[in-house]
Amino acid sequence: MKNIKFLILGIFFAIVLSKTQAISWYRFYEMFKFQSFHMFGIIGGAVVISMVFMQLFKSGKIKDIKGNKIIPKPKKKGFISTILGGTFFGLGWGISGACAAPIFVILGFKLIPALILLAGALLGAFLYGLLSKKIPN
């Protein structure tokens, strides 16, 4: 019961994704063809919100559920790993028409396509786990 706020936050996030049409294959198609600003606006808004929250984490104004300060780990800088990861993520996103976050929301609307997307995402994560020691990180 103590984690009910996270369930409520997840439901709110799912509603926002569906109402903003961020789960629509057509909206992704428009974005990749540079025909509409809709998805770029959503993604840009998410980047700005993430930047604000990261600053709040770093300043100690937001703590974890136990009251401990959240200290983000610094990322290793890597040009090749960023290009490879971005390319594979973008190809999967472009081919499937969905990124990782909306897959669970899409499950509520289109069960079979979402299960295929989820299986592909899990397979990709599994393959990354197998190959992560052999590729530049």
Short mmCIF file of N, CA and C in Angstrom, two decimals:
data_model
loop_
_atom_site.label_atom_id
_atom_site.label_comp_id
_atom_site.label_asym_id
_atom_site.label_seq_id
_atom_site.Cartn_x
_atom_site.Cartn_y
_atom_site.Cartn_z
N MET A 1 0.81 -1.19 0.00
CA MET A 1 0.00 0.00 0.00
C MET A 1 0.86 1.26 0.00
N LYS A 2 2.10 1.15 0.52
CA LYS A 2 2.93 2.34 0.60
C LYS A 2 3.40 2.81 -0.78
N ASN A 3 3.33 1.95 -1.78
CA ASN A 3 3.75 2.32 -3.14
C ASN A 3 2.59 2.69 -4.05
N ILE A 4 1.42 2.92 -3.50
CA ILE A 4 0.25 3.25 -4.29
C ILE A 4 0.46 4.53 -5.09
N LYS A 5 1.26 5.46 -4.55
CA LYS A 5 1.51 6.72 -5.27
C LYS A 5 2.22 6.47 -6.59
N PHE A 6 3.05 5.43 -6.64
CA PHE A 6 3.74 5.11 -7.89
C PHE A 6 2.79 4.50 -8.90
N LEU A 7 1.84 3.71 -8.44
CA LEU A 7 0.81 3.17 -9.33
C LEU A 7 -0.03 4.31 -9.90
N ILE A 8 -0.42 5.25 -9.06
CA ILE A 8 -1.21 6.40 -9.50
C ILE A 8 -0.41 7.24 -10.49
N LEU A 9 0.88 7.45 -10.22
CA LEU A 9 1.74 8.20 -11.13
C LEU A 9 1.87 7.48 -12.48
N GLY A 10 1.99 6.16 -12.45
CA GLY A 10 2.07 5.38 -13.68
C GLY A 10 0.79 5.47 -14.50
N ILE A 11 -0.35 5.41 -13.82
CA ILE A 11 -1.63 5.54 -14.51
C ILE A 11 -1.75 6.93 -15.13
N PHE A 12 -1.34 7.96 -14.39
CA PHE A 12 -1.36 9.32 -14.91
C PHE A 12 -0.47 9.44 -16.14
N PHE A 13 0.73 8.85 -16.08
CA PHE A 13 1.66 8.88 -17.21
C PHE A 13 1.04 8.19 -18.42
N ALA A 14 0.37 7.06 -18.22
CA ALA A 14 -0.28 6.35 -19.32
C ALA A 14 -1.38 7.19 -19.94
N ILE A 15 -2.15 7.88 -19.12
CA ILE A 15 -3.21 8.74 -19.63
C ILE A 15 -2.62 9.88 -20.45
N VAL A 16 -1.55 10.49 -19.94
CA VAL A 16 -0.90 11.59 -20.67
C VAL A 16 -0.37 11.09 -22.01
N LEU A 17 0.29 9.93 -22.02
CA LEU A 17 0.81 9.38 -23.28
C LEU A 17 -0.31 9.13 -24.29
N SER A 18 -1.42 8.59 -23.83
CA SER A 18 -2.51 8.30 -24.76
C SER A 18 -3.22 9.56 -25.22
N LYS A 19 -3.45 10.51 -24.33
CA LYS A 19 -4.16 11.74 -24.70
C LYS A 19 -3.33 12.64 -25.60
N THR A 20 -2.01 12.61 -25.46
CA THR A 20 -1.15 13.42 -26.33
C THR A 20 -0.83 12.71 -27.64
N GLN A 21 -1.37 11.54 -27.82
CA GLN A 21 -1.16 10.70 -29.01
C GLN A 21 0.29 10.26 -29.15
N ALA A 22 1.00 10.16 -28.05
CA ALA A 22 2.40 9.72 -28.08
C ALA A 22 2.52 8.22 -28.27
N ILE A 23 1.40 7.53 -28.39
CA ILE A 23 1.42 6.09 -28.67
C ILE A 23 0.96 5.81 -30.09
N SER A 24 0.75 6.86 -30.87
CA SER A 24 0.23 6.71 -32.22
C SER A 24 1.36 6.48 -33.22
N TRP A 25 1.25 5.39 -33.96
CA TRP A 25 2.24 5.11 -35.00
C TRP A 25 2.26 6.25 -36.00
N TYR A 26 1.11 6.80 -36.33
CA TYR A 26 1.02 7.87 -37.32
C TYR A 26 1.80 9.11 -36.85
N ARG A 27 1.73 9.43 -35.56
CA ARG A 27 2.48 10.58 -35.04
C ARG A 27 3.98 10.36 -35.17
N PHE A 28 4.47 9.13 -34.95
CA PHE A 28 5.89 8.84 -35.13
C PHE A 28 6.27 8.94 -36.60
N TYR A 29 5.39 8.46 -37.46
CA TYR A 29 5.62 8.53 -38.90
C TYR A 29 5.76 9.99 -39.34
N GLU A 30 4.86 10.84 -38.85
CA GLU A 30 4.93 12.27 -39.16
C GLU A 30 6.26 12.87 -38.68
N MET A 31 6.67 12.48 -37.49
CA MET A 31 7.90 13.02 -36.92
C MET A 31 9.11 12.63 -37.76
N PHE A 32 9.20 11.35 -38.11
CA PHE A 32 10.37 10.91 -38.86
C PHE A 32 10.40 11.47 -40.28
N LYS A 33 9.26 11.91 -40.79
CA LYS A 33 9.23 12.56 -42.11
C LYS A 33 9.28 14.08 -42.00
N PHE A 34 9.45 14.60 -40.77
CA PHE A 34 9.51 16.04 -40.50
C PHE A 34 8.26 16.76 -41.03
N GLN A 35 7.09 16.14 -40.87
CA GLN A 35 5.84 16.73 -41.34
C GLN A 35 5.07 17.42 -40.22
N SER A 36 5.44 17.17 -38.98
CA SER A 36 4.68 17.74 -37.87
C SER A 36 5.62 17.99 -36.68
N PHE A 37 5.31 19.04 -35.94
CA PHE A 37 6.09 19.39 -34.76
C PHE A 37 5.58 18.64 -33.52
N HIS A 38 4.45 17.98 -33.60
CA HIS A 38 3.75 17.38 -32.46
C HIS A 38 4.69 16.56 -31.56
N MET A 39 5.32 15.55 -32.11
CA MET A 39 6.17 14.67 -31.30
C MET A 39 7.46 15.36 -30.86
N PHE A 40 7.99 16.24 -31.71
CA PHE A 40 9.18 16.98 -31.30
C PHE A 40 8.87 17.85 -30.09
N GLY A 41 7.66 18.41 -30.05
CA GLY A 41 7.24 19.21 -28.90
C GLY A 41 7.12 18.37 -27.64
N ILE A 42 6.56 17.18 -27.77
CA ILE A 42 6.42 16.28 -26.62
C ILE A 42 7.80 15.86 -26.11
N ILE A 43 8.67 15.45 -27.02
CA ILE A 43 10.00 15.01 -26.63
C ILE A 43 10.80 16.17 -26.05
N GLY A 44 10.71 17.34 -26.67
CA GLY A 44 11.40 18.52 -26.15
C GLY A 44 10.92 18.88 -24.75
N GLY A 45 9.60 18.79 -24.53
CA GLY A 45 9.05 19.04 -23.20
C GLY A 45 9.58 18.05 -22.18
N ALA A 46 9.67 16.78 -22.59
CA ALA A 46 10.20 15.76 -21.69
C ALA A 46 11.66 16.02 -21.34
N VAL A 47 12.43 16.50 -22.31
CA VAL A 47 13.84 16.81 -22.06
C VAL A 47 13.95 17.95 -21.05
N VAL A 48 13.14 18.99 -21.23
CA VAL A 48 13.18 20.13 -20.30
C VAL A 48 12.78 19.69 -18.89
N ILE A 49 11.71 18.90 -18.78
CA ILE A 49 11.26 18.41 -17.47
C ILE A 49 12.35 17.55 -16.83
N SER A 50 13.00 16.70 -17.63
CA SER A 50 14.08 15.84 -17.11
C SER A 50 15.26 16.67 -16.62
N MET A 51 15.58 17.74 -17.34
CA MET A 51 16.68 18.61 -16.91
C MET A 51 16.35 19.25 -15.56
N VAL A 52 15.12 19.70 -15.39
CA VAL A 52 14.72 20.32 -14.13
C VAL A 52 14.82 19.30 -12.99
N PHE A 53 14.30 18.09 -13.20
CA PHE A 53 14.34 17.07 -12.16
C PHE A 53 15.77 16.66 -11.84
N MET A 54 16.65 16.56 -12.85
CA MET A 54 18.05 16.20 -12.57
C MET A 54 18.71 17.26 -11.70
N GLN A 55 18.41 18.53 -11.95
CA GLN A 55 18.96 19.59 -11.11
C GLN A 55 18.42 19.51 -9.69
N LEU A 56 17.14 19.15 -9.55
CA LEU A 56 16.56 18.98 -8.21
C LEU A 56 17.18 17.79 -7.49
N PHE A 57 17.47 16.71 -8.22
CA PHE A 57 18.16 15.56 -7.62
C PHE A 57 19.55 15.97 -7.15
N LYS A 58 20.28 16.64 -8.03
CA LYS A 58 21.66 17.03 -7.71
C LYS A 58 21.74 18.00 -6.54
N SER A 59 20.74 18.86 -6.42
CA SER A 59 20.75 19.84 -5.33
C SER A 59 20.25 19.24 -4.01
N GLY A 60 19.69 18.04 -4.05
CA GLY A 60 19.21 17.38 -2.85
C GLY A 60 17.80 17.76 -2.43
N LYS A 61 17.10 18.50 -3.29
CA LYS A 61 15.73 18.91 -2.97
C LYS A 61 14.73 17.78 -3.14
N ILE A 62 15.07 16.78 -3.95
CA ILE A 62 14.23 15.59 -4.09
C ILE A 62 15.04 14.41 -3.58
N LYS A 63 14.44 13.64 -2.70
CA LYS A 63 15.13 12.48 -2.11
C LYS A 63 14.36 11.21 -2.48
N ASP A 64 14.99 10.04 -2.27
CA ASP A 64 14.31 8.79 -2.55
C ASP A 64 13.28 8.50 -1.46
N ILE A 65 12.56 7.37 -1.57
CA ILE A 65 11.46 7.08 -0.64
C ILE A 65 11.95 6.84 0.79
N LYS A 66 13.25 6.59 0.96
CA LYS A 66 13.80 6.40 2.30
C LYS A 66 14.41 7.69 2.86
N GLY A 67 14.34 8.78 2.08
CA GLY A 67 14.88 10.05 2.54
C GLY A 67 16.34 10.28 2.21
N ASN A 68 16.94 9.37 1.45
CA ASN A 68 18.34 9.52 1.06
C ASN A 68 18.47 10.43 -0.16
N LYS A 69 19.58 11.15 -0.22
CA LYS A 69 19.84 12.01 -1.36
C LYS A 69 20.07 11.15 -2.61
N ILE A 70 19.50 11.56 -3.73
CA ILE A 70 19.68 10.86 -5.00
C ILE A 70 20.90 11.45 -5.69
N ILE A 71 21.89 10.60 -5.94
CA ILE A 71 23.13 11.06 -6.58
C ILE A 71 23.25 10.36 -7.94
N PRO A 72 22.95 11.09 -9.02
CA PRO A 72 23.07 10.47 -10.36
C PRO A 72 24.53 10.13 -10.65
N LYS A 73 24.76 8.96 -11.22
CA LYS A 73 26.12 8.55 -11.57
C LYS A 73 26.53 9.25 -12.86
N PRO A 74 27.76 9.74 -12.92
CA PRO A 74 28.21 10.37 -14.17
C PRO A 74 28.35 9.32 -15.27
N LYS A 75 27.98 9.71 -16.47
CA LYS A 75 28.06 8.80 -17.62
C LYS A 75 29.44 8.89 -18.25
N LYS A 76 29.90 7.75 -18.77
CA LYS A 76 31.13 7.76 -19.53
C LYS A 76 30.85 8.40 -20.88
N LYS A 77 31.77 9.21 -21.34
CA LYS A 77 31.60 9.83 -22.64
C LYS A 77 32.10 8.84 -23.69
N GLY A 78 31.26 8.60 -24.69
CA GLY A 78 31.64 7.67 -25.73
C GLY A 78 30.90 7.96 -27.02
N PHE A 79 31.63 8.40 -28.02
CA PHE A 79 31.03 8.76 -29.30
C PHE A 79 30.50 7.53 -30.03
N ILE A 80 31.32 6.49 -30.13
CA ILE A 80 30.93 5.29 -30.89
C ILE A 80 29.73 4.60 -30.23
N SER A 81 29.76 4.45 -28.91
CA SER A 81 28.64 3.78 -28.24
C SER A 81 27.36 4.59 -28.37
N THR A 82 27.46 5.91 -28.35
CA THR A 82 26.27 6.75 -28.51
C THR A 82 25.71 6.61 -29.92
N ILE A 83 26.57 6.62 -30.92
CA ILE A 83 26.12 6.47 -32.31
C ILE A 83 25.50 5.09 -32.54
N LEU A 84 26.16 4.03 -32.03
CA LEU A 84 25.63 2.68 -32.20
C LEU A 84 24.29 2.51 -31.48
N GLY A 85 24.25 2.92 -30.23
CA GLY A 85 23.02 2.78 -29.46
C GLY A 85 21.89 3.59 -30.05
N GLY A 86 22.17 4.83 -30.43
CA GLY A 86 21.15 5.68 -31.04
C GLY A 86 20.65 5.12 -32.36
N THR A 87 21.56 4.54 -33.14
CA THR A 87 21.18 3.96 -34.43
C THR A 87 20.25 2.77 -34.23
N PHE A 88 20.61 1.86 -33.34
CA PHE A 88 19.75 0.69 -33.11
C PHE A 88 18.41 1.09 -32.49
N PHE A 89 18.44 2.02 -31.53
CA PHE A 89 17.20 2.48 -30.92
C PHE A 89 16.32 3.15 -31.97
N GLY A 90 16.92 4.01 -32.78
CA GLY A 90 16.16 4.71 -33.81
C GLY A 90 15.60 3.78 -34.87
N LEU A 91 16.39 2.78 -35.27
CA LEU A 91 15.88 1.81 -36.24
C LEU A 91 14.70 1.02 -35.68
N GLY A 92 14.84 0.57 -34.44
CA GLY A 92 13.73 -0.15 -33.82
C GLY A 92 12.50 0.71 -33.67
N TRP A 93 12.72 1.97 -33.30
CA TRP A 93 11.62 2.92 -33.13
C TRP A 93 10.95 3.20 -34.48
N GLY A 94 11.77 3.41 -35.51
CA GLY A 94 11.23 3.71 -36.83
C GLY A 94 10.50 2.52 -37.44
N ILE A 95 11.03 1.33 -37.26
CA ILE A 95 10.40 0.14 -37.84
C ILE A 95 9.12 -0.22 -37.10
N SER A 96 9.16 -0.17 -35.77
CA SER A 96 8.00 -0.61 -34.99
C SER A 96 6.97 0.49 -34.79
N GLY A 97 7.41 1.74 -34.82
CA GLY A 97 6.49 2.85 -34.58
C GLY A 97 6.23 3.09 -33.11
N ALA A 98 7.10 2.58 -32.24
CA ALA A 98 6.91 2.79 -30.80
C ALA A 98 8.26 2.76 -30.11
N CYS A 99 8.43 3.63 -29.13
CA CYS A 99 9.62 3.56 -28.30
C CYS A 99 9.25 2.78 -27.03
N ALA A 100 10.16 2.66 -26.12
CA ALA A 100 9.96 1.76 -24.99
C ALA A 100 8.83 2.17 -24.05
N ALA A 101 8.74 3.42 -23.69
CA ALA A 101 7.75 3.85 -22.69
C ALA A 101 6.30 3.55 -23.08
N PRO A 102 5.87 3.84 -24.31
CA PRO A 102 4.46 3.62 -24.63
C PRO A 102 4.05 2.16 -24.83
N ILE A 103 4.99 1.24 -24.87
CA ILE A 103 4.62 -0.15 -25.14
C ILE A 103 3.58 -0.65 -24.15
N PHE A 104 3.74 -0.32 -22.87
CA PHE A 104 2.80 -0.81 -21.87
C PHE A 104 1.46 -0.09 -21.97
N VAL A 105 1.47 1.14 -22.44
CA VAL A 105 0.21 1.86 -22.67
C VAL A 105 -0.51 1.26 -23.87
N ILE A 106 0.26 0.95 -24.92
CA ILE A 106 -0.32 0.36 -26.13
C ILE A 106 -0.95 -0.99 -25.80
N LEU A 107 -0.42 -1.71 -24.81
CA LEU A 107 -1.03 -2.99 -24.39
C LEU A 107 -2.51 -2.83 -24.05
N GLY A 108 -2.88 -1.66 -23.51
CA GLY A 108 -4.27 -1.42 -23.16
C GLY A 108 -5.16 -1.13 -24.35
N PHE A 109 -4.55 -0.80 -25.49
CA PHE A 109 -5.33 -0.44 -26.66
C PHE A 109 -5.30 -1.51 -27.74
N LYS A 110 -4.12 -2.04 -28.00
CA LYS A 110 -3.92 -3.01 -29.09
C LYS A 110 -3.07 -4.15 -28.56
N LEU A 111 -3.69 -5.19 -28.09
CA LEU A 111 -2.97 -6.24 -27.37
C LEU A 111 -1.93 -6.95 -28.22
N ILE A 112 -2.31 -7.49 -29.37
CA ILE A 112 -1.38 -8.31 -30.17
C ILE A 112 -0.20 -7.48 -30.68
N PRO A 113 -0.42 -6.30 -31.31
CA PRO A 113 0.75 -5.52 -31.74
C PRO A 113 1.67 -5.14 -30.57
N ALA A 114 1.09 -4.82 -29.43
CA ALA A 114 1.90 -4.44 -28.28
C ALA A 114 2.70 -5.63 -27.75
N LEU A 115 2.14 -6.81 -27.79
CA LEU A 115 2.89 -8.00 -27.37
C LEU A 115 4.08 -8.25 -28.28
N ILE A 116 3.89 -8.01 -29.58
CA ILE A 116 5.00 -8.16 -30.53
C ILE A 116 6.08 -7.11 -30.23
N LEU A 117 5.66 -5.87 -29.98
CA LEU A 117 6.61 -4.81 -29.63
C LEU A 117 7.35 -5.15 -28.35
N LEU A 118 6.63 -5.62 -27.34
CA LEU A 118 7.24 -5.97 -26.06
C LEU A 118 8.24 -7.12 -26.24
N ALA A 119 7.87 -8.12 -27.04
CA ALA A 119 8.79 -9.23 -27.29
C ALA A 119 10.06 -8.73 -27.99
N GLY A 120 9.90 -7.83 -28.96
CA GLY A 120 11.07 -7.27 -29.64
C GLY A 120 11.94 -6.46 -28.70
N ALA A 121 11.32 -5.65 -27.83
CA ALA A 121 12.09 -4.85 -26.87
C ALA A 121 12.84 -5.75 -25.89
N LEU A 122 12.19 -6.79 -25.42
CA LEU A 122 12.84 -7.72 -24.49
C LEU A 122 13.97 -8.48 -25.18
N LEU A 123 13.76 -8.86 -26.44
CA LEU A 123 14.81 -9.54 -27.19
C LEU A 123 16.01 -8.61 -27.37
N GLY A 124 15.75 -7.35 -27.71
CA GLY A 124 16.84 -6.38 -27.85
C GLY A 124 17.61 -6.19 -26.56
N ALA A 125 16.88 -6.09 -25.45
CA ALA A 125 17.55 -5.93 -24.15
C ALA A 125 18.36 -7.18 -23.80
N PHE A 126 17.82 -8.35 -24.11
CA PHE A 126 18.53 -9.60 -23.86
C PHE A 126 19.81 -9.68 -24.69
N LEU A 127 19.71 -9.33 -25.99
CA LEU A 127 20.89 -9.36 -26.85
C LEU A 127 21.94 -8.35 -26.37
N TYR A 128 21.48 -7.19 -25.94
CA TYR A 128 22.43 -6.21 -25.40
C TYR A 128 23.14 -6.78 -24.17
N GLY A 129 22.39 -7.46 -23.31
CA GLY A 129 22.99 -8.07 -22.13
C GLY A 129 24.06 -9.09 -22.50
N LEU A 130 23.80 -9.86 -23.56
CA LEU A 130 24.79 -10.85 -24.00
C LEU A 130 26.01 -10.20 -24.64
N LEU A 131 25.79 -9.12 -25.38
CA LEU A 131 26.87 -8.51 -26.14
C LEU A 131 27.53 -7.32 -25.48
N SER A 132 27.02 -6.88 -24.34
CA SER A 132 27.49 -5.62 -23.73
C SER A 132 28.97 -5.64 -23.39
N LYS A 133 29.52 -6.79 -23.08
CA LYS A 133 30.96 -6.86 -22.76
C LYS A 133 31.83 -6.78 -24.01
N LYS A 134 31.24 -7.08 -25.18
CA LYS A 134 32.02 -7.13 -26.41
C LYS A 134 31.94 -5.86 -27.23
N ILE A 135 30.95 -4.97 -26.92
CA ILE A 135 30.80 -3.74 -27.69
C ILE A 135 31.28 -2.56 -26.87
N PRO A 136 31.64 -1.46 -27.54
CA PRO A 136 32.14 -0.31 -26.78
C PRO A 136 31.04 0.31 -25.94
N ASN A 137 31.30 0.46 -24.65
CA ASN A 137 30.32 1.06 -23.74
C ASN A 137 30.83 2.40 -23.27
#
